[in-house]
Short mmCIF file of C-alpha atoms in Angstrom, two decimals:
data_model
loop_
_atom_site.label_atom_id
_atom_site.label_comp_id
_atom_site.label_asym_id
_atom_site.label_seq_id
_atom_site.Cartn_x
_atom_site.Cartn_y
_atom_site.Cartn_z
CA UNK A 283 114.91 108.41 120.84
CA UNK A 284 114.10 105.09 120.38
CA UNK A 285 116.20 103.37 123.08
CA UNK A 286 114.14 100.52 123.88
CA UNK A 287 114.82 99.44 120.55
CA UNK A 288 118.24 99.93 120.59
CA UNK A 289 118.97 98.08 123.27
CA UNK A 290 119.11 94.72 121.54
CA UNK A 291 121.58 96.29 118.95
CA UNK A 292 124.28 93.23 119.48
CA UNK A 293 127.92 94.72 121.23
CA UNK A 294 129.74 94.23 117.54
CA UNK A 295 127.22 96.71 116.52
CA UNK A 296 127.20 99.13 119.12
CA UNK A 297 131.57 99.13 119.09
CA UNK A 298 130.82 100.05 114.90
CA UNK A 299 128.10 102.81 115.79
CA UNK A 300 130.63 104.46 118.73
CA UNK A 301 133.57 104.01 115.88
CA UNK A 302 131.59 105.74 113.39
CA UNK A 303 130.31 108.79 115.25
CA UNK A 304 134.04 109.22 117.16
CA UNK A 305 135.96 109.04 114.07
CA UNK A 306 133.45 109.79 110.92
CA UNK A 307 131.33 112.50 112.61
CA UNK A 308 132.26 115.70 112.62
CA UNK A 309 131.34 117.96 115.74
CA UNK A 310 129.24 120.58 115.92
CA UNK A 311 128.93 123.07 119.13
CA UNK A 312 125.07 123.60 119.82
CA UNK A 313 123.65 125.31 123.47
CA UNK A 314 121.48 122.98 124.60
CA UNK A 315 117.72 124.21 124.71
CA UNK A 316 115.37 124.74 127.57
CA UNK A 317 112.93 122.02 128.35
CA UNK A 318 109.51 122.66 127.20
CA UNK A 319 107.87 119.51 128.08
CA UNK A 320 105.06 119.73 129.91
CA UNK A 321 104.45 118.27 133.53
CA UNK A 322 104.55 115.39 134.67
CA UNK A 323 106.52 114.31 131.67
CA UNK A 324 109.42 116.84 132.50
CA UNK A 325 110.58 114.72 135.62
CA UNK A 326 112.82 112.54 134.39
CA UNK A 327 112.54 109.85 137.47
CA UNK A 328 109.44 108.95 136.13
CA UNK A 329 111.51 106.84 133.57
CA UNK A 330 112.46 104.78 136.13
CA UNK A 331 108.80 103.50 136.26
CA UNK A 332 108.48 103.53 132.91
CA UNK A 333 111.57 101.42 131.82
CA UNK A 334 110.58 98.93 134.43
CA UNK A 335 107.42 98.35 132.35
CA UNK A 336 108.71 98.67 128.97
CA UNK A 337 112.64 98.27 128.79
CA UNK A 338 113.84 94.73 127.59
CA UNK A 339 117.54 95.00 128.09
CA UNK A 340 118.06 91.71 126.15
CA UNK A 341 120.53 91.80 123.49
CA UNK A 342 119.12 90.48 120.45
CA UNK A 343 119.78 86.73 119.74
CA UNK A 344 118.51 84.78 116.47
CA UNK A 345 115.89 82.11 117.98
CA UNK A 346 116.92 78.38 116.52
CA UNK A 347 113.94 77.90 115.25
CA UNK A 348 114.09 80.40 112.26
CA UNK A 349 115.64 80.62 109.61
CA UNK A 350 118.78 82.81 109.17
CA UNK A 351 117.19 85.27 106.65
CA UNK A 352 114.16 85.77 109.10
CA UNK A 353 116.23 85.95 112.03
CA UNK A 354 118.42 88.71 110.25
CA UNK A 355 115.13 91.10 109.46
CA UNK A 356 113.61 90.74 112.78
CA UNK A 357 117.22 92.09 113.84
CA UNK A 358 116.48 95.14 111.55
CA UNK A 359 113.05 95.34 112.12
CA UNK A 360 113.01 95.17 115.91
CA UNK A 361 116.60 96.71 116.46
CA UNK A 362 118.14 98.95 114.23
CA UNK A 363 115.91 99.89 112.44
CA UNK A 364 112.90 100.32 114.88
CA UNK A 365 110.12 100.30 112.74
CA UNK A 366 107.91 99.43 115.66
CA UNK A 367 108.81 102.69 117.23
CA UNK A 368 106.18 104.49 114.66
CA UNK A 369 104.11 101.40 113.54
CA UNK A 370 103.33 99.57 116.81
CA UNK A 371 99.96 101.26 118.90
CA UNK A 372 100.57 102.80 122.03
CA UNK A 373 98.88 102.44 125.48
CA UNK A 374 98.36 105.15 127.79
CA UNK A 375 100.92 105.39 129.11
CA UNK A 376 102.87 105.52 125.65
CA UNK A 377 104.41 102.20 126.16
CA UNK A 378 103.74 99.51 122.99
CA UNK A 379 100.34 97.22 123.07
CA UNK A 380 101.13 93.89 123.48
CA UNK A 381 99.57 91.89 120.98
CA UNK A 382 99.46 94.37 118.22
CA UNK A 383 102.74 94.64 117.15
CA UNK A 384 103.17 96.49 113.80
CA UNK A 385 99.40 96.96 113.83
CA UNK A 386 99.62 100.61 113.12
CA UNK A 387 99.77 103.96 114.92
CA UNK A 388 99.06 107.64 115.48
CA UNK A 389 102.06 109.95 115.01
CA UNK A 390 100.83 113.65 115.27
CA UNK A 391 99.37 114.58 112.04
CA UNK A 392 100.48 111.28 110.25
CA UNK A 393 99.72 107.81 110.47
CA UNK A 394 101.76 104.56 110.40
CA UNK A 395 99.72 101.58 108.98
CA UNK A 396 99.20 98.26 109.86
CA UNK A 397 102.14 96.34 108.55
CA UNK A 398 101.56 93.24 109.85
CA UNK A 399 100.52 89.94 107.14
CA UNK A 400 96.86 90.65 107.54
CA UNK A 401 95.07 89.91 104.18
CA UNK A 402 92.87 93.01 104.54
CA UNK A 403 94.68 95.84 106.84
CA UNK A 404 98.20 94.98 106.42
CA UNK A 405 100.77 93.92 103.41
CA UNK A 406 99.72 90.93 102.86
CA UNK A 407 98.63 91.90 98.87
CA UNK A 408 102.49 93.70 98.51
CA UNK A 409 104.72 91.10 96.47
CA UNK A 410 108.35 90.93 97.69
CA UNK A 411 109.21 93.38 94.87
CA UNK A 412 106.08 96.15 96.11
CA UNK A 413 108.27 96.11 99.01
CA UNK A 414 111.56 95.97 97.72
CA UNK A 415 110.62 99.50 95.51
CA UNK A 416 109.11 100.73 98.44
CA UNK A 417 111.77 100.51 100.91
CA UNK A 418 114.56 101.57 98.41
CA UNK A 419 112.97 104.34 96.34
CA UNK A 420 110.04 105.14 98.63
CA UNK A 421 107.57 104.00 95.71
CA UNK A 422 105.70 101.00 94.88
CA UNK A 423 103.50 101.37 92.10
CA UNK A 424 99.67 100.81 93.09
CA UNK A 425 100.72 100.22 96.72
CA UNK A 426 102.05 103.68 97.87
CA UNK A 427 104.47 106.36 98.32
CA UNK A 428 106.38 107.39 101.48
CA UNK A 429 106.00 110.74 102.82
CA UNK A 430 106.60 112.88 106.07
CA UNK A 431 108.65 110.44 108.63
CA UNK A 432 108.57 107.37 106.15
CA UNK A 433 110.33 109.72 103.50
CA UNK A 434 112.76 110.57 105.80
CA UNK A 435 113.66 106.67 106.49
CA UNK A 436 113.91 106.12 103.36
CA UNK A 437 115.69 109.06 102.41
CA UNK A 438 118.30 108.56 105.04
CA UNK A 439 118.47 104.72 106.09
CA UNK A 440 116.65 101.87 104.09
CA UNK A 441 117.56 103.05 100.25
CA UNK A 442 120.76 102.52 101.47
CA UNK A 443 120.10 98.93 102.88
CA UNK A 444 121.86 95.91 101.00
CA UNK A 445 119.91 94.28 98.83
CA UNK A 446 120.12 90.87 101.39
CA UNK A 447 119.05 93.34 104.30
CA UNK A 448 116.28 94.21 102.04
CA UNK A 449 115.17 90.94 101.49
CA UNK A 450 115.58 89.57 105.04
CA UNK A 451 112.94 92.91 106.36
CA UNK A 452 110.63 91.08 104.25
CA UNK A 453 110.92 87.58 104.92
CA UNK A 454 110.79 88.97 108.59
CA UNK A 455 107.52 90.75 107.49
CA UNK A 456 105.93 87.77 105.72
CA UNK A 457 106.09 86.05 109.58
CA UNK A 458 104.65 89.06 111.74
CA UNK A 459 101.36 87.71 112.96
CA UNK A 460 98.33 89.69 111.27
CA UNK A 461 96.59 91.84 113.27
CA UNK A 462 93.17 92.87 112.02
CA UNK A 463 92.41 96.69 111.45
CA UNK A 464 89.18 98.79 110.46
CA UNK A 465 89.57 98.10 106.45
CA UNK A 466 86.46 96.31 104.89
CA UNK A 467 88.88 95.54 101.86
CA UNK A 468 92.52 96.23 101.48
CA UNK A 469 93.42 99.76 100.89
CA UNK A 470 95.08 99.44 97.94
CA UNK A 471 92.11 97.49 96.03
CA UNK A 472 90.19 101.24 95.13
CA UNK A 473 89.77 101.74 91.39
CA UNK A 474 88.46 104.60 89.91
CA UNK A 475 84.60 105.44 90.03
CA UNK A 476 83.68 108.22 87.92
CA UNK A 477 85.41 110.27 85.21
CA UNK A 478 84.59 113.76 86.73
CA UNK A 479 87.07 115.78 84.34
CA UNK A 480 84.73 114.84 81.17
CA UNK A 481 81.72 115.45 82.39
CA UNK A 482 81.96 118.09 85.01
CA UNK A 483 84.20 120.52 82.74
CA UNK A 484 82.79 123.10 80.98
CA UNK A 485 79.36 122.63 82.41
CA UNK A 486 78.40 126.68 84.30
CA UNK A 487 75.78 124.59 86.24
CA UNK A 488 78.37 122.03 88.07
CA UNK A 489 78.72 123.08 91.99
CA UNK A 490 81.14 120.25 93.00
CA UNK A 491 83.76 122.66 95.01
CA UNK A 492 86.10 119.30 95.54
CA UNK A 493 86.30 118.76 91.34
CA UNK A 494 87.25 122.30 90.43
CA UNK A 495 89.79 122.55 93.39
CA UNK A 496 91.24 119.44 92.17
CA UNK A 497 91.43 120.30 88.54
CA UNK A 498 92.67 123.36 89.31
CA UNK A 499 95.38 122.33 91.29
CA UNK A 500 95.84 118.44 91.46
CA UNK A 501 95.27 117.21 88.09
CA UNK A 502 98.16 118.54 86.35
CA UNK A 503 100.34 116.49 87.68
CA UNK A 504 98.06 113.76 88.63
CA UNK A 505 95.60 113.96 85.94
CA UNK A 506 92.33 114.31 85.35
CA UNK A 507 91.63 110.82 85.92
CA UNK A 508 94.14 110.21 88.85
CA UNK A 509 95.94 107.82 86.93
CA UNK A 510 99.20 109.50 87.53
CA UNK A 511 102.56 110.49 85.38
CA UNK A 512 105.80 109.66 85.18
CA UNK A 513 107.07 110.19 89.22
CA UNK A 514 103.51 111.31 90.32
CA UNK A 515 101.57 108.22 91.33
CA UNK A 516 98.19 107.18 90.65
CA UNK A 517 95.75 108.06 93.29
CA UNK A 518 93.56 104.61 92.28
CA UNK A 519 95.21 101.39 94.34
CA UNK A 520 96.95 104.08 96.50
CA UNK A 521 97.14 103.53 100.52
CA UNK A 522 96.74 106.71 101.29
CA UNK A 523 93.18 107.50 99.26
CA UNK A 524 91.99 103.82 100.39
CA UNK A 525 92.83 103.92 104.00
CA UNK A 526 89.63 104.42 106.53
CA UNK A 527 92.32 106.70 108.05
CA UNK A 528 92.32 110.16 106.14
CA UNK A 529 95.16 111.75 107.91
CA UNK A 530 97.93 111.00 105.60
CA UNK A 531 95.88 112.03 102.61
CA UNK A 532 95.13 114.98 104.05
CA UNK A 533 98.73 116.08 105.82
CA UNK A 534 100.57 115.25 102.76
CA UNK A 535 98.57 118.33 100.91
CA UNK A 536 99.17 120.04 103.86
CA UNK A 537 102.87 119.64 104.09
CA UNK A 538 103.48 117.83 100.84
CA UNK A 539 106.54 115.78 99.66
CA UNK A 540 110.15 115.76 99.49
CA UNK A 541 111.96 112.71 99.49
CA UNK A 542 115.31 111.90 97.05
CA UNK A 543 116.82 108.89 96.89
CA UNK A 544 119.72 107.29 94.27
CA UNK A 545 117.08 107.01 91.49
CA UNK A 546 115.35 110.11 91.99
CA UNK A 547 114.14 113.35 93.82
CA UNK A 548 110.15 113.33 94.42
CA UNK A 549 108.56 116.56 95.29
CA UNK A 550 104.55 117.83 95.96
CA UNK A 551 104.40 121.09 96.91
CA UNK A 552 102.75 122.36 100.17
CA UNK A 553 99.08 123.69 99.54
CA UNK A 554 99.62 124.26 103.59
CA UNK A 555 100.87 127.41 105.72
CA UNK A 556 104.37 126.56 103.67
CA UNK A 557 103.39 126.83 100.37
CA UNK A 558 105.30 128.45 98.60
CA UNK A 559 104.93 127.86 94.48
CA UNK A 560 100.93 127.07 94.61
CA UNK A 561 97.88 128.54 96.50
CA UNK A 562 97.21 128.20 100.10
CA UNK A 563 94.28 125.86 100.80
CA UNK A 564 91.93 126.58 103.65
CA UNK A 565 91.15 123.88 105.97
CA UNK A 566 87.59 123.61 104.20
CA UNK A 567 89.24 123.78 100.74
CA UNK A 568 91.32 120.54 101.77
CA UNK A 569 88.14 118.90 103.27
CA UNK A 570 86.71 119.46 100.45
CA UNK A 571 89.56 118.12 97.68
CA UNK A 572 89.61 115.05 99.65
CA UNK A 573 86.61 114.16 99.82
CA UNK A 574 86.32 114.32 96.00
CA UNK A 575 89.71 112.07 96.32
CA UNK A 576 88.47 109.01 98.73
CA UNK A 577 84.93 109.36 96.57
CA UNK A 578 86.54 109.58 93.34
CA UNK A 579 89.55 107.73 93.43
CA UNK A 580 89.80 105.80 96.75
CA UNK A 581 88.01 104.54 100.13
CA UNK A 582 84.03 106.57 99.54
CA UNK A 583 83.51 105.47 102.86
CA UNK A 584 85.58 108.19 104.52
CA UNK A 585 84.48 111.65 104.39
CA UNK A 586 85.86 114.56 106.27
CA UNK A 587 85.43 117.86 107.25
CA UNK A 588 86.71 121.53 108.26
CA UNK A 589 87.34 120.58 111.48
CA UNK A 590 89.65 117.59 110.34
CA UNK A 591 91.99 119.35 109.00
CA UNK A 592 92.25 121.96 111.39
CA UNK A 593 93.41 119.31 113.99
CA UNK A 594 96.33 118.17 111.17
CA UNK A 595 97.29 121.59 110.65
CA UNK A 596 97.90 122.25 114.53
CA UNK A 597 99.48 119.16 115.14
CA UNK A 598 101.86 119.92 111.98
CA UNK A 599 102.62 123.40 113.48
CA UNK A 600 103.85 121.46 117.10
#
């Protein structure tokens, strides 16, 4: 619950929420479940502590030296939207780093990147329209595609932004001081290296395990080449094949995609425990598909292995 964002949501705002969920909402009668979580975090007058550290009661208020557009997204941004709830590191104590707002963060098996203007880690290579597709239909062509809790935002609160809201995120964005990541080039700058499909098939001697697993199961719908078909994206110039962090790579063909929005329903099926319509990959089966990926197709730098995705699948199952 992302209060300490909320708490700048202006009074106007809050009246509109508590109108909406009184009158619009309809109730439904749930028994409340046991706590589960684990000592010490399970004492709730620890928070006290806590929100003296990190809890800025401030209601939000435009500064006068910016412009109304950029004051307006750093009102979504910060506020009600809380985007720095998932992309903003966290210290030890789980509050956010100062300094490296935006910069990118851990979430279980997924990872939020760096969305600050840095010319190498962050957005500073999305135009206005990348990130106009990509917060309205969860797709920006050669940038990236949303999946796991960036699908659900999308699915159920930015696609429905106005277009000016839109716009003002991104002016807002265009300002956020860039904070310098891991990349050696932006993420989005990997083109393709070989052409496996032509010269690997057919060929009885060929032992690359990562190739037939991906023919076999990948490049129907996104080709042989990874160029990518109508709604299935190229996996050249794709964030999550050129990131130094594998983990969304490898948890979306864990848990795959579903995401629908006005234009369009996207889904990748599972190749995880839920998989339903397609075979079950083992964790060294996935290590092994993506390391054909980030050496065919995106960052050859990263390699992974058995172990890798064992971790992702755990953390998927909590």
């Amino acid at each position: 619950m992302p209060y300490t964002s909320y708490a700048g949501i202006t009074d106007d705002d809050i009246d509109a929420l508590y109108a909406y969920f009184t009158a619009a909402v309809a109730p439904i009668e749930q028994k409340n479940r046991q706590n589960t979580v684990g000592f010490p975090f399970n004492i709730r007058l620890g928070m006290i502590f806590w929100n003296a550290l990190y809890l800025d009661k401030t209601t939000f208020h435009p500064n006068p030296q910016e412009p109304a557009q950029v004051a307006r997204g750093r009102y979504l941004v910060e506020n009600l939207e809380h985007c720095g709830t998932c992309h903003t590191p966290r210290t030890m104590f789980m509050g956010p780093k100062k300094g490296r707002e935006l910069a990118g963060s851990v979430l279980g098996p997924w990872y939020a990147p760096n969305i600050t203007s840095d010319k190498t880690s962050g957005i500073a290579d999305w135009s206005d329209e990348d990130l106009r597709n990509y917060l309205t239909n969860g797709h920006a062509l050669n940038k990236g595609q949303a999946a796991g809790p960036m699908a659900e935002a999308v699915e159920n609160s930015t696609q429905f932004l106005s277009k000016d809201d839109v716009d003002s995120i991104i002016a807002y964005l265009r300002r956020v001081p860039a904070v310098a990541g891991d990349d050696k080039q932006p993420r989005t700058s990997f083109g393709l290296k070989t052409r496996p499909e032509s010269t690997l098939r057919g060929l009885t001697t060929a032992n690359n395990t990562g190739w037939k697993i991906f023919s076999g199961s990948c490049a129907s719908c996104h080709q042989p080449d990874g160029e990518g078909v109508n709604v299935y994206p190229p996996l050249t110039h794709n964030s999550a094949t050129g990131s130094t962090n594998a983990q969304n790579l490898v948890t979306t063909i864990l848990a795959g995609v579903q995401r629908k929005t006005a234009d369009t329903t996207i889904f990748m099926p599972a190749f995880g425990p839920a998989a339903l319509w397609v075979n079950r990959l083992s964790d060294q089966d996935i290590a092994d598909v993506s390391n054909f990926v980030l050496k065919t197709f995106g960052n050859p730098s990263v390699q992974i292995d058995a172990s890798y995705v064992a971790k992702r699948r755990a953390e998927l199952a909590q």
